[in-house]
mmCIF file of C-alpha atoms in Angstrom:
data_model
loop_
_atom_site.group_PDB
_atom_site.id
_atom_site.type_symbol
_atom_site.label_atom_id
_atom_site.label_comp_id
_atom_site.label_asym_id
_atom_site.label_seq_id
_atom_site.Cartn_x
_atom_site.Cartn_y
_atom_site.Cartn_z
ATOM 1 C CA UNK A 162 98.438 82.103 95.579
ATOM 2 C CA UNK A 163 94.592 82.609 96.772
ATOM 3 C CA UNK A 164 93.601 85.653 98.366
ATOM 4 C CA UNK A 165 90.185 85.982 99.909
ATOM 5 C CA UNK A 166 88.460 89.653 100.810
ATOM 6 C CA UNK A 167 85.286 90.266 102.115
ATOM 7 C CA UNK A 168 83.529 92.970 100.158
ATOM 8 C CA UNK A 169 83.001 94.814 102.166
ATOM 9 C CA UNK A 170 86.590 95.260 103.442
ATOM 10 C CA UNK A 171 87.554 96.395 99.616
ATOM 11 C CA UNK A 172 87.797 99.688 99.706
ATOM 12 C CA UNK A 173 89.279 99.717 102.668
ATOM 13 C CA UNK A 174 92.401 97.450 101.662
ATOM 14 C CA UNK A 175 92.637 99.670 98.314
ATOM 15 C CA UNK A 176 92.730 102.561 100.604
ATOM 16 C CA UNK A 177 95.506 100.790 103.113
ATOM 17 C CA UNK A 178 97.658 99.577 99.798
ATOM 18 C CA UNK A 179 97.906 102.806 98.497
ATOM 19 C CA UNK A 180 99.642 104.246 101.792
ATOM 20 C CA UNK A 181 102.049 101.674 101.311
ATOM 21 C CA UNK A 182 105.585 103.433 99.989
ATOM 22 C CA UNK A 183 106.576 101.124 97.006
ATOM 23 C CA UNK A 184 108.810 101.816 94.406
ATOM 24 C CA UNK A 185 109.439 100.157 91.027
ATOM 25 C CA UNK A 186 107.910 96.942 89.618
ATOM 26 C CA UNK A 187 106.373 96.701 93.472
ATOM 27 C CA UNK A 188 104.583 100.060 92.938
ATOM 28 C CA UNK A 189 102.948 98.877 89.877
ATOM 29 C CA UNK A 190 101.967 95.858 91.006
ATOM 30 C CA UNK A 191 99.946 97.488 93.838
ATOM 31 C CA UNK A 192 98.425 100.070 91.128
ATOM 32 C CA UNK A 193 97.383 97.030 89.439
ATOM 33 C CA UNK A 194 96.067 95.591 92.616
ATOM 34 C CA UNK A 195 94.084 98.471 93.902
ATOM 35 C CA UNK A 196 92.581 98.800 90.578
ATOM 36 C CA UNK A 197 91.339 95.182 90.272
ATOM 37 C CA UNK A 198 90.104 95.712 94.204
ATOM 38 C CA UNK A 199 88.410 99.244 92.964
ATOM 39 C CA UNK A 200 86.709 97.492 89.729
ATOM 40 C CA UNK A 201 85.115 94.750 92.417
ATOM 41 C CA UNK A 202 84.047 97.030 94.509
ATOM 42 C CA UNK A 203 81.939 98.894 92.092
ATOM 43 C CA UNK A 204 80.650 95.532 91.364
ATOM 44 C CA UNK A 205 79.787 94.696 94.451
ATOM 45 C CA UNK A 206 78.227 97.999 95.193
ATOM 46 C CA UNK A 207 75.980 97.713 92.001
ATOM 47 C CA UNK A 208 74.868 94.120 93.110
ATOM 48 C CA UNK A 209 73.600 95.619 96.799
ATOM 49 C CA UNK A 210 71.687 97.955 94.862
ATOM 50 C CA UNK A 211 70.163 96.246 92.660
ATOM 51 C CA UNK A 212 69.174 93.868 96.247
ATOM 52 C CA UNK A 213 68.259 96.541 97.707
ATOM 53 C CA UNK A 214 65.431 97.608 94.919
ATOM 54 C CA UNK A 215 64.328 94.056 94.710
ATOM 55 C CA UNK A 216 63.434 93.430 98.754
ATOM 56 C CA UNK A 217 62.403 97.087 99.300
ATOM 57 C CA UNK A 218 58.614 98.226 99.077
ATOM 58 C CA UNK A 219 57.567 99.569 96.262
ATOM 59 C CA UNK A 220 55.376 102.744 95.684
ATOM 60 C CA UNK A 221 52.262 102.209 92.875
ATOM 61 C CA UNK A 222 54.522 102.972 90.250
ATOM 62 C CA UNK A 223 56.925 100.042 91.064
ATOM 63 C CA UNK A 224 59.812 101.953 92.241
ATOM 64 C CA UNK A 225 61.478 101.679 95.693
ATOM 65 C CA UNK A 226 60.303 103.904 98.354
ATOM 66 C CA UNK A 227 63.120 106.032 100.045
ATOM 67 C CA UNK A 228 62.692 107.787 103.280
ATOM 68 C CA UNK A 229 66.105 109.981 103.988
ATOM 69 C CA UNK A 230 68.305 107.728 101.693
ATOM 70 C CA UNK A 231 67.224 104.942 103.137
ATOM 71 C CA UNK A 232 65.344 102.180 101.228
ATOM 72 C CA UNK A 233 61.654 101.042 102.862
ATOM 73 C CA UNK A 234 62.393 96.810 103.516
ATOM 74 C CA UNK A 235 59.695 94.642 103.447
ATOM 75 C CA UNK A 236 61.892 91.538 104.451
ATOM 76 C CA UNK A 237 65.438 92.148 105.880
ATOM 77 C CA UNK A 238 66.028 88.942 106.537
ATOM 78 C CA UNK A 239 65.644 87.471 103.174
ATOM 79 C CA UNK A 240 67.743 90.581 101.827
ATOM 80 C CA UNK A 241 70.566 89.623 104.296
ATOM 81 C CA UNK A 242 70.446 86.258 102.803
ATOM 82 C CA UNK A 243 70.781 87.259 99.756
ATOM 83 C CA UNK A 244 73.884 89.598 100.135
#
């Protein structure tokens, strides 16, 4: 069977999965599912990150600026492409 998630749904399904009242063999089959949906959502996390710090401005050190936790874009489109 073939599930698809967006990623940005992930946590959200880990966090609706866990509500679920399972016992048994069903219960650890969801602890192995929300784990598997919490290690991809680190994943993903780390990936828009590391986006983020390539299409942000950068100050004359080379880092990312960051006004109020919120990286400076120089092109949002091509960053939207690429996540």
């Amino acid at each position: 069977m073939k599930v698809e998630l967006e990623n940005g749904k992930l946590t959200q399904i880990a966090n609706f999965m866990y509500g679920l009242k399972l016992v048994r063999k069903q219960s650890r089959f969801r602890r192995r599912f929300i784990d598997m949906l919490q290690e991809r959502a680190i994943l993903v996390d780390q990936d828009r990150i590391e986006l983020l710090k390539e299409h942000s401005k950068k100050d004359e050190n080379g880092e990312p600026i960051i006004h109020d936790d919120t990286y400076d874009m120089k092109d949002m489109k091509a960053f939207n492409e690429d996540l």
